[in-house]
Short mmCIF file of C-alpha atoms and ligand atoms in Angstrom, two decimals:
data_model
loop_
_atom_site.label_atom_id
_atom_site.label_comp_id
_atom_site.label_asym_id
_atom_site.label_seq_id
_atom_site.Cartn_x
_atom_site.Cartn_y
_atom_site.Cartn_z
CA UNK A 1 178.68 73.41 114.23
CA UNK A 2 176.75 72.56 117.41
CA UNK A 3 177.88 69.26 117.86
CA UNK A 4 179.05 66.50 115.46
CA UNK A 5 182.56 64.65 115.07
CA UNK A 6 185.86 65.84 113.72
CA UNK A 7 188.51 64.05 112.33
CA UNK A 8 190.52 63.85 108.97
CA UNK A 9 188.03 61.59 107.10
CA UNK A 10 184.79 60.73 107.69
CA UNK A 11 183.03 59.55 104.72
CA UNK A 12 182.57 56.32 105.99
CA UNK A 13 181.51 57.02 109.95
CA UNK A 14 177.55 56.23 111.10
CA UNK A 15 178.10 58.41 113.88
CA UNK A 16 175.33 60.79 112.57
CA UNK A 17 173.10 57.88 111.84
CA UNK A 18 173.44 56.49 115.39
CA UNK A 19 172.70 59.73 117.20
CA UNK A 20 170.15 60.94 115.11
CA UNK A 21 168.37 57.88 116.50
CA UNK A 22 169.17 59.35 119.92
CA UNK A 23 168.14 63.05 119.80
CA UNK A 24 167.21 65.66 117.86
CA UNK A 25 170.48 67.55 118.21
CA UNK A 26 172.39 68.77 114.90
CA UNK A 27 174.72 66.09 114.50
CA UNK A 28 177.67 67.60 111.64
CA UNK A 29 180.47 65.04 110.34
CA UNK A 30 183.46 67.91 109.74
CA UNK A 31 186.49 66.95 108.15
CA UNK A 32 189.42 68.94 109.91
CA UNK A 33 192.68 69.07 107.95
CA UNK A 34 195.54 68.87 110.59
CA UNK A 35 196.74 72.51 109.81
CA UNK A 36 192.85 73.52 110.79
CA UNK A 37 192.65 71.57 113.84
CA UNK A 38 194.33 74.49 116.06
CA UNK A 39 192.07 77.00 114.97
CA UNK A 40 188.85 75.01 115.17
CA UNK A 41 189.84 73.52 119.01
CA UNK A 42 190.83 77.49 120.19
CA UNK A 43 187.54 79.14 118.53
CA UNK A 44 185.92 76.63 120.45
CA UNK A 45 182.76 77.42 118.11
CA UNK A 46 180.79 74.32 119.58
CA UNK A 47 178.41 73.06 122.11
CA UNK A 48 179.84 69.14 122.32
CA UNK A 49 181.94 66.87 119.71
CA UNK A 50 183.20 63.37 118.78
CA UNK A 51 186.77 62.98 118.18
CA UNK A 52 188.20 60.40 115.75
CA UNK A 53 191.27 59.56 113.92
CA UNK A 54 193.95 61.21 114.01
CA UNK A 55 193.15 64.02 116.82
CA UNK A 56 192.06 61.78 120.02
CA UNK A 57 195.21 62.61 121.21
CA UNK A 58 195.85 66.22 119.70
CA UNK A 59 193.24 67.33 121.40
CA UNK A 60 194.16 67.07 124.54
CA UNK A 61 196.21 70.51 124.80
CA UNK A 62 192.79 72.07 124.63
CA UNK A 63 191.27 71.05 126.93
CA UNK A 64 190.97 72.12 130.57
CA UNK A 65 190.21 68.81 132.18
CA UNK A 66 189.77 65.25 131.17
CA UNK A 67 188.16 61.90 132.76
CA UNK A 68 190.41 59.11 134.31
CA UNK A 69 189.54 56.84 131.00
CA UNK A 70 190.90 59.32 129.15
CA UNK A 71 193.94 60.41 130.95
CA UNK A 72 194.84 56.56 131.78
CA UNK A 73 194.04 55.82 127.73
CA UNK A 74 196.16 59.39 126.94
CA UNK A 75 193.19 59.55 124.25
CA UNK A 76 189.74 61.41 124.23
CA UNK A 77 186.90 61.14 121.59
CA UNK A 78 184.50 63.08 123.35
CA UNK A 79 184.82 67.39 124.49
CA UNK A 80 182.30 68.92 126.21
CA UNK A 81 182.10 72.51 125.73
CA UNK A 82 180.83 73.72 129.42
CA UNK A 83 180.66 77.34 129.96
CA UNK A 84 183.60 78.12 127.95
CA UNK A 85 185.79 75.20 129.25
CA UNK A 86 186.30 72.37 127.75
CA UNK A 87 185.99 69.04 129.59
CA UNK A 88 187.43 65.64 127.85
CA UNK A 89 186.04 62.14 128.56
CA UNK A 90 187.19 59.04 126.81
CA UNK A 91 183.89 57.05 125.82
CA UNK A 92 185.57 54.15 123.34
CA UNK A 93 186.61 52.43 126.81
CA UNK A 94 182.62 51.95 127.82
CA UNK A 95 182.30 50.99 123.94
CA UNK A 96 184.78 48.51 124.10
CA UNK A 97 183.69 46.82 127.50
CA UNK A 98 180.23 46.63 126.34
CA UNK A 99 181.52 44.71 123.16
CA UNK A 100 183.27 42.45 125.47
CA UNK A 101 180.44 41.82 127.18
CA UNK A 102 178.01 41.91 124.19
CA UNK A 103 180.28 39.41 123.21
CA UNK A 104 180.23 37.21 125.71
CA UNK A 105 184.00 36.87 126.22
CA UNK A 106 185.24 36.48 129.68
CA UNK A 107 188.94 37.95 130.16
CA UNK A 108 189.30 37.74 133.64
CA UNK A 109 192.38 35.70 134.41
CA UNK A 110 193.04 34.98 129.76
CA UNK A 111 196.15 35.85 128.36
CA UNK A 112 195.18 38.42 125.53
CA UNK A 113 196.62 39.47 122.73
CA UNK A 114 196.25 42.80 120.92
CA UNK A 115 196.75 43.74 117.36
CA UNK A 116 198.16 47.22 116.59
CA UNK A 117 199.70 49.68 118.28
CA UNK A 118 198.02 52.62 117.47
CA UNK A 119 195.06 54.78 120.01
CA UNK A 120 192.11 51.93 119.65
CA UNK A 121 195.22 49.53 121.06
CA UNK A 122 195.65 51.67 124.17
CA UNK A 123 192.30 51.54 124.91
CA UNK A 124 191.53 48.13 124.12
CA UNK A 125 194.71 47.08 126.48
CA UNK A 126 193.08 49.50 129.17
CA UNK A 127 189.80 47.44 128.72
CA UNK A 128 191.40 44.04 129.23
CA UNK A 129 193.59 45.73 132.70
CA UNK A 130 190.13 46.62 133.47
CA UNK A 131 188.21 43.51 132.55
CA UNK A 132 191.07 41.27 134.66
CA UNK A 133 193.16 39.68 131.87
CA UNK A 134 196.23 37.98 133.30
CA UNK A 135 198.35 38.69 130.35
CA UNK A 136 198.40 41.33 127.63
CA UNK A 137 200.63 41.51 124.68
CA UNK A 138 200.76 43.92 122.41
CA UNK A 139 201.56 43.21 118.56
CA UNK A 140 203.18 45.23 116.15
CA UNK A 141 204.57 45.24 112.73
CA UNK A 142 207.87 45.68 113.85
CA UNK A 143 209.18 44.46 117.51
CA UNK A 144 210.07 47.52 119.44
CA UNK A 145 209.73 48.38 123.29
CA UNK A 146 207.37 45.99 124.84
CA UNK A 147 206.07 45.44 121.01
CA UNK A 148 206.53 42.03 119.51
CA UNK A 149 205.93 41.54 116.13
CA UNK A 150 203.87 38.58 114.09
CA UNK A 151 206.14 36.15 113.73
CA UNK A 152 206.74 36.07 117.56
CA UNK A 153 203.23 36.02 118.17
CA UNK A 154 202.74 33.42 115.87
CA UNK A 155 205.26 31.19 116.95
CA UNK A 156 205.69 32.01 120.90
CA UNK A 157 202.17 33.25 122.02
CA UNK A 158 200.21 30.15 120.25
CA UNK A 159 198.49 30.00 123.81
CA UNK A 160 196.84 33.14 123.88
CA UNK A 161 192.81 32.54 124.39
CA UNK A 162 191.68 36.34 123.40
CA UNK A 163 192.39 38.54 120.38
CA UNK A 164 191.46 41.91 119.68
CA UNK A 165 192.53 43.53 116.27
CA UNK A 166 192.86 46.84 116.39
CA UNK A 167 194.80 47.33 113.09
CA UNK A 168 193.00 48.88 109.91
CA UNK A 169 193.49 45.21 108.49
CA UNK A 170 190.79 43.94 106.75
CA UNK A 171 188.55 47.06 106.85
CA UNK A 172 187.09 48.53 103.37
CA UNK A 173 187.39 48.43 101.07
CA UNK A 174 190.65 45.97 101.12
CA UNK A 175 188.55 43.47 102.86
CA UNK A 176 190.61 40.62 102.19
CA UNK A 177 193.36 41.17 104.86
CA UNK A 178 193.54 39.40 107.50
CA UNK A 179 196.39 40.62 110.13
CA UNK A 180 196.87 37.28 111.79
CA UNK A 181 196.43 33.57 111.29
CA UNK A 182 193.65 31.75 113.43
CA UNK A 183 194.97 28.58 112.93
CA UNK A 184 197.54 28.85 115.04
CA UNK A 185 195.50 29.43 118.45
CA UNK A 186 194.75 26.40 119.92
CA UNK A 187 193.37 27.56 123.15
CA UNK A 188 191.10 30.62 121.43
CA UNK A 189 187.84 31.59 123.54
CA UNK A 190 187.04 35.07 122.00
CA UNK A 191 188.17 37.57 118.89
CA UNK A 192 187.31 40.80 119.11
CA UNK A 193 187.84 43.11 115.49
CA UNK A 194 187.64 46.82 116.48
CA UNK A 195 186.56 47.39 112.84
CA UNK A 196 182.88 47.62 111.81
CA UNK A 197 182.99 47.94 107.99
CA UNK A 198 182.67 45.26 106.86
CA UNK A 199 180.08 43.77 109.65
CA UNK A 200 182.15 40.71 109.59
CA UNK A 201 185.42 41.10 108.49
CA UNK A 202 187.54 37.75 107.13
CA UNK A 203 189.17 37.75 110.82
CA UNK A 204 185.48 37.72 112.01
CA UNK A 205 184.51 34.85 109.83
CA UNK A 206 187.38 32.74 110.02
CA UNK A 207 186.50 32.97 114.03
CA UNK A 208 183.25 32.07 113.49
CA UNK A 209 184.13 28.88 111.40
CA UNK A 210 185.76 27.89 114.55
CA UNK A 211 183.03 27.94 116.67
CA UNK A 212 184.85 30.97 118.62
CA UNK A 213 183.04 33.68 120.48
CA UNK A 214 183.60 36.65 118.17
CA UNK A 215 182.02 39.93 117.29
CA UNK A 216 182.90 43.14 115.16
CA UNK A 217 183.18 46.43 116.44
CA UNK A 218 179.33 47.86 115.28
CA UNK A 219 178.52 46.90 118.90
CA UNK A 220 181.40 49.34 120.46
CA UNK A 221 180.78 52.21 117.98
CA UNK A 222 177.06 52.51 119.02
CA UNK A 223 177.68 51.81 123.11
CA UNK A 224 180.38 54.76 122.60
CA UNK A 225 178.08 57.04 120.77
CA UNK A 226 175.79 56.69 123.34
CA UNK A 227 178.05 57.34 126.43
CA UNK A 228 178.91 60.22 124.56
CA UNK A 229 175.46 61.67 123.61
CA UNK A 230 174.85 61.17 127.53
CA UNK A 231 177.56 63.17 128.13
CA UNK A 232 176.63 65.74 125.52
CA UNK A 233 173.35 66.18 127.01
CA UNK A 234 174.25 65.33 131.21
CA UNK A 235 171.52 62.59 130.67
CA UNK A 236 170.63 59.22 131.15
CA UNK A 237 169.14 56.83 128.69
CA UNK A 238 167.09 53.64 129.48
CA UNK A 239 168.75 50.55 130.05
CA UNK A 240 168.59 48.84 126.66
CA UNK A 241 169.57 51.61 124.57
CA UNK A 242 172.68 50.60 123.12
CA UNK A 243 171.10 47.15 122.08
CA UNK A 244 167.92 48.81 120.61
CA UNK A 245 170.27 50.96 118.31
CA UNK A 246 172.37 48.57 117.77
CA UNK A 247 169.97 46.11 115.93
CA UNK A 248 168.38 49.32 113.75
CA UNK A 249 172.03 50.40 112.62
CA UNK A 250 172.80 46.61 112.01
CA UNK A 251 169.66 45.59 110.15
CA UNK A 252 169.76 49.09 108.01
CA UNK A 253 173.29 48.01 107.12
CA UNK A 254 172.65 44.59 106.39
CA UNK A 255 172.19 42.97 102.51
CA UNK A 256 169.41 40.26 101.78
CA UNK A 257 171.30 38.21 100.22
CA UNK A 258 169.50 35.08 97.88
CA UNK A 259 171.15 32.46 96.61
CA UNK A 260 169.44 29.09 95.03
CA UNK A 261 168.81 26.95 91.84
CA UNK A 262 168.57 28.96 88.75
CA UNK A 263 164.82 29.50 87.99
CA UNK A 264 163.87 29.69 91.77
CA UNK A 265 162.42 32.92 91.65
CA UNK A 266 165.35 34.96 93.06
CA UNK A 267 165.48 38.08 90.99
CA UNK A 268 161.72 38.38 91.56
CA UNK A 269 161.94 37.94 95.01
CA UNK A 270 164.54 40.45 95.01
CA UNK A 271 162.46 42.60 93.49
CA UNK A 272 159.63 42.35 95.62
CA UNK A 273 162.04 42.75 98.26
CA UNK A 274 162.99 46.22 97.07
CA UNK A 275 159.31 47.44 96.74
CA UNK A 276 158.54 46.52 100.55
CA UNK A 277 161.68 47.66 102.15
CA UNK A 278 162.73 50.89 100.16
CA UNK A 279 165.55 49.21 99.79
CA UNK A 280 167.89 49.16 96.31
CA UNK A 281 167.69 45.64 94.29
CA UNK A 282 170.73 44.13 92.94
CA UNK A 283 170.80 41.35 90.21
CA UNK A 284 174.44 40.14 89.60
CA UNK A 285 173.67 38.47 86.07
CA UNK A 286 171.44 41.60 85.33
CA UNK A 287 174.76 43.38 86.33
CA UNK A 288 176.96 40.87 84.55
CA UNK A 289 174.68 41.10 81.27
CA UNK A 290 174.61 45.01 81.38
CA UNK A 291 178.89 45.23 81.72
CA UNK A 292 179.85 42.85 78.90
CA UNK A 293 176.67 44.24 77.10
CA UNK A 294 175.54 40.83 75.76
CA UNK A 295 173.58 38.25 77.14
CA UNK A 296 174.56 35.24 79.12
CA UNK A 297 174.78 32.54 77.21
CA UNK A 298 176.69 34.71 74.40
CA UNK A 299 179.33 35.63 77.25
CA UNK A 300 179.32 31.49 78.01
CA UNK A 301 179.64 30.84 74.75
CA UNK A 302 182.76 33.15 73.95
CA UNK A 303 184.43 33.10 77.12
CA UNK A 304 183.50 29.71 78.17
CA UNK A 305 182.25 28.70 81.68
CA UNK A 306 185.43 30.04 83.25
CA UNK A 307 185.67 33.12 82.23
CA UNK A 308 182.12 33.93 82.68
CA UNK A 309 182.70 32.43 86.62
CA UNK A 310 185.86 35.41 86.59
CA UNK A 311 183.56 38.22 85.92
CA UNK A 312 180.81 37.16 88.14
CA UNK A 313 183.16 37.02 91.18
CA UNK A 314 183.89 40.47 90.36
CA UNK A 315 180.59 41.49 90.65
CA UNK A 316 179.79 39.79 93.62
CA UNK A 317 183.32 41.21 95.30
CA UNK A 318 181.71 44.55 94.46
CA UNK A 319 178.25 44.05 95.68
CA UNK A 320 179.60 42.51 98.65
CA UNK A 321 181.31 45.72 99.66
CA UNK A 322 177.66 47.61 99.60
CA UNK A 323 175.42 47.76 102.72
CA UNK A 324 171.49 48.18 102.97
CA UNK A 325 170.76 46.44 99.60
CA UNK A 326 168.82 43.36 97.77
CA UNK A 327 171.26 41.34 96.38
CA UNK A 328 170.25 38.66 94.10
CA UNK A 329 172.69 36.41 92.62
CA UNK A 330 173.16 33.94 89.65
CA UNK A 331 172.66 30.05 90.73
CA UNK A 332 176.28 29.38 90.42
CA UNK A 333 177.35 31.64 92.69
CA UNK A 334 178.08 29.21 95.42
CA UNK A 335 180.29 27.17 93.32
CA UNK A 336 183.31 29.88 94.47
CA UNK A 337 183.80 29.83 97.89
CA UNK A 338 184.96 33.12 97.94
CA UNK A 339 182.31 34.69 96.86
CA UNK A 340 180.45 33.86 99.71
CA UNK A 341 182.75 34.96 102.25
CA UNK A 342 182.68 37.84 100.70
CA UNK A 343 178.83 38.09 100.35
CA UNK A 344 178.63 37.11 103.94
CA UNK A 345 180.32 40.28 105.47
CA UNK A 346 178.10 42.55 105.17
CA UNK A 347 174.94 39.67 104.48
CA UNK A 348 172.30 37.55 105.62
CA UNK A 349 172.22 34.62 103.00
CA UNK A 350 168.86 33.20 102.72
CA UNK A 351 168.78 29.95 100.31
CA UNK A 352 165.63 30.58 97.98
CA UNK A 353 164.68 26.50 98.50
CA UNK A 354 162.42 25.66 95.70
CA UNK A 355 161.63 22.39 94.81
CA UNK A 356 162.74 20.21 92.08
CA UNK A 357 159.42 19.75 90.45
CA UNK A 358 159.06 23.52 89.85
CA UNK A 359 161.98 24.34 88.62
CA UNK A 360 161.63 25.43 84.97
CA UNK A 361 164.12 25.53 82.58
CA UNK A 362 164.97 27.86 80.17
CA UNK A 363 166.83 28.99 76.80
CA UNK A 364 168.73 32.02 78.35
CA UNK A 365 170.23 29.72 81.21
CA UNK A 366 172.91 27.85 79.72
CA UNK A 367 173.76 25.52 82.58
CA UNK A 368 169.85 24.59 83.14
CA UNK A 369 168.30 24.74 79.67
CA UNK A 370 166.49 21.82 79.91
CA UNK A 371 164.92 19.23 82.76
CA UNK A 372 167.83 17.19 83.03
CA UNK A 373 170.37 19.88 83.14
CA UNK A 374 167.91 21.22 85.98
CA UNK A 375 168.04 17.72 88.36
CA UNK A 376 172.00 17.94 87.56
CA UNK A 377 172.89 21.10 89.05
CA UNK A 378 170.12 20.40 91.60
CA UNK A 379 172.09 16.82 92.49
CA UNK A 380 175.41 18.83 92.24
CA UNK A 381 174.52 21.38 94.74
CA UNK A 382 172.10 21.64 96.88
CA UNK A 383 174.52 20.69 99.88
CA UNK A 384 176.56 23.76 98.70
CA UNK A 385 173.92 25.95 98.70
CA UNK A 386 172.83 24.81 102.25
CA UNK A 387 175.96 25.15 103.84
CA UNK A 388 176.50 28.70 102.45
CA UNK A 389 173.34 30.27 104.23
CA UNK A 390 172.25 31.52 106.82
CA UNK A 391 168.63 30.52 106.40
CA UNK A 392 167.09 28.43 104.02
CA UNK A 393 163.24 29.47 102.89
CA UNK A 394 161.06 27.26 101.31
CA UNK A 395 159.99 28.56 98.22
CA UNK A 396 157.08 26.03 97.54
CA UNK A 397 154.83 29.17 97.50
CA UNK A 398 154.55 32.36 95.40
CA UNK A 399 157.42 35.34 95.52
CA UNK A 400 155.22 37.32 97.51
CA UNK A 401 155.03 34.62 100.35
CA UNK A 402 158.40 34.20 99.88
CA UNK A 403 159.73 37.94 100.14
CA UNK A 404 157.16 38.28 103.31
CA UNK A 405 159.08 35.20 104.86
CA UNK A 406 162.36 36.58 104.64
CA UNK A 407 161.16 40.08 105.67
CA UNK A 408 159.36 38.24 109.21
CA UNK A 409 163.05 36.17 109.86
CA UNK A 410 165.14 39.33 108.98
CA UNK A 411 163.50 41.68 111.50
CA UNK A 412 163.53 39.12 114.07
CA UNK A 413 166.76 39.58 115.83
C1 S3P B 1 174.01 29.96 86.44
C2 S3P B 1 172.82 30.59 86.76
C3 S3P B 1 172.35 31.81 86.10
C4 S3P B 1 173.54 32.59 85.53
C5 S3P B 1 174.38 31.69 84.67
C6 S3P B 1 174.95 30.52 85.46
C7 S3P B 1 174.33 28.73 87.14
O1 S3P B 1 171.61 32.58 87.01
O2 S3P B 1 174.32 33.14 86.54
O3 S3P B 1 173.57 31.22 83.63
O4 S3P B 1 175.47 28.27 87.07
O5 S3P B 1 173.44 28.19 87.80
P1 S3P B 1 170.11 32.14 87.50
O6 S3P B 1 170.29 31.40 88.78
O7 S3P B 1 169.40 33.42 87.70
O8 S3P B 1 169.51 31.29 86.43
#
């Protein structure tokens, strides 16, 4: 391997995405067990690499010299292989100061508080020295040495105005953690979540319901990858690098989600969504109908309402946790407020708007069989179906319009 990233699993890293959009280098993801990692560092078989989890800080034997981030942080992701000597930088403290500042969070003077205790905590505590915080606290699961745990934080630091999470909380696939409670924060200005998949993770979200500066940790991953491709190569890249990949990793990693009345043309909008953007279509009742194998109204009618609602947010959970697709979903969708937080994590929910008048019922849809049932559920929720998107789209026009609508908002970041 000429250059790539090590580390014990990396299934889930874009690394190779991102800096394939950089240069035309060999980028390799290589899973080192932690009995190999010895042999691979002292072969030294390798022109430049990307550390991760759990060797930033193993590495550092190996190495003949390292940067002042990195010494300060006691943590390197990046080796340079120069000559035969090997030079250590630590480029996840640019990352995370360009998130801050991506962000928009001003720490200069805030009292801070970081989540976890682990190697992205040192850093991000670094960042905040760096940035000008007047206070940093560190939390932990259990108190210990400087540590405090939740229940302190949550009851003594109630004035802290930054949080960064650091923790694997909330991350995939369990993306229903949370590691702390927002509520408590009166005087919050800015969360920062270290963790990029999901996009938005429930600490994310909840942040954003607030109407608190907030922003997951896609930005830092990219500004990091790019410091260290710089590195790898002793080159500069144009101001507005980081941003530009940024939005193409973002956008490719994005769902379309629709939501909207049943018979507003969803699925076929998801369809023709698919065609244009090489992109895979999801239908959650198509889903739904081909796991019970039976048809919707035969599920309604033997598992009533309820239980058809139970399987659907199943589906949706699952879809949710998928990135780069179509997903259309079943009119009631919205009805569980879960299942849009969930959709919303790694989506852009665009409300397929289509007016009353066109909506046309039929036999297969057994909450909108017939006009009136229609004008009920349209009475019943289009306020729901408003406030769960991002972007409604007036669908007074044919799919085609309709797909080349959202395609025009979605690529305009
Ligand atoms: C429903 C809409 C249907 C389907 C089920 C329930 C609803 O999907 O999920 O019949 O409650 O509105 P469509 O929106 O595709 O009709």
């Amino acid at each position: 391997m000429k250059y790539g990233c090590i580390g014990e699993r990396l299934s889930h890293s874009f690394s190779r995405e991102i800096h394939s959009l950089l240069a035309d280098y060999p980028y390799e993801l290589r899973e080192v067990a932690r009995d190999e990692l010895d042999s691979f560092m002292k072969e030294v078989n390798f022109c430049a690499l990307n550390v991760t989890i759990p060797y930033k800080e193993a590495v550092i034997p190996y190495l003949d010299e390292i940067d002042e981030h990195a010494s300060l942080i006691g943590a390197v992701n990046t080796v340079v292989n120069r000559n035969g000597k090997l030079y250590g930088f630590n480029t996840d403290f640019y990352g995370m100061v360009s998130l801050f500042e991506h962000a928009g969070i001003d720490a200069s003077g805030k009292k801070a508080l970081v989540l976890g205790s682990g190697g992205t905590s040192k850093t991000a505590r670094a960042v905040l020295c760096h940035l000008g915080a007047g206070e940093i606290v560190t939390v932990g699961r259990v108190a210990r040495g400087g540590i405090i745990d939740y229940g302190t934080a949550e009851k003594e630091h109630t004035d802290a105005e930054i949080i960064v999470n650091t923790t694997p909380l909330g991350m995939y696939p369990n993306v229903d953690a949370c590691p702390i409670d927002l509520s408590r924060f009166a005087s919050l200005e800015g969360v920062i979540d270290a963790i990029y998949n999901p996009l938005r993770t429930r600490l994310i979200l909840e942040a954003k319901k607030r109407g608190i500066k907030t922003e997951g940790g896609l930005y830092m991953l990219v500004a990091q990858a790019v410091r260290a491709s710089e590195i790898f190569l002793d080159k500069t890249y144009p101001r507005g690098t980081v941003e530009r990949i940024y939005k193409k990793i973002l956008l490719q990693k994005e769902n379309i989600v629709l939501i909207g009345m049943p018979a507003s043309g969803k699925s076929t909008v998801g369809r023709i969504l698919g065609e244009r953007l090489d992109r895979e279509a999801l239908d959650t009742d198509e889903l739904i109908i081909s796991e019970e194998g039976c048809d919707i109204p035969t599920i309604f009618r033997e598992l009533g309402e309820g239980g058809f609602r139970n399987i659907e947010c199943r589906i949706v959970n699952n879809c949710s946790l998928l990135s780069g697709k179509i997903l259309a979903t079943g009119g009631g969708v919205v009805l569980n407020p879960t299942n849009i937080e969930h959709l919303k994590q790694n989506g852009k929910i665009y409300f397929i708007d289509r007016p009353l008048h066109l909506l046309v019922p039929t036999e297969d849809r057994p909450l909108a069989s017939d006009k009136a049932a229609i004008e009920k559920r349209f009475m019943e929720r289009y306020d729901i179906y408003l406030s769960s998107s991002d972007k409604r789209i007036i669908a007074d026009k044919d799919a085609p319009l309709v797909a080349e609508e959202i395609i025009k908002d979605f690529y305009t970041l």
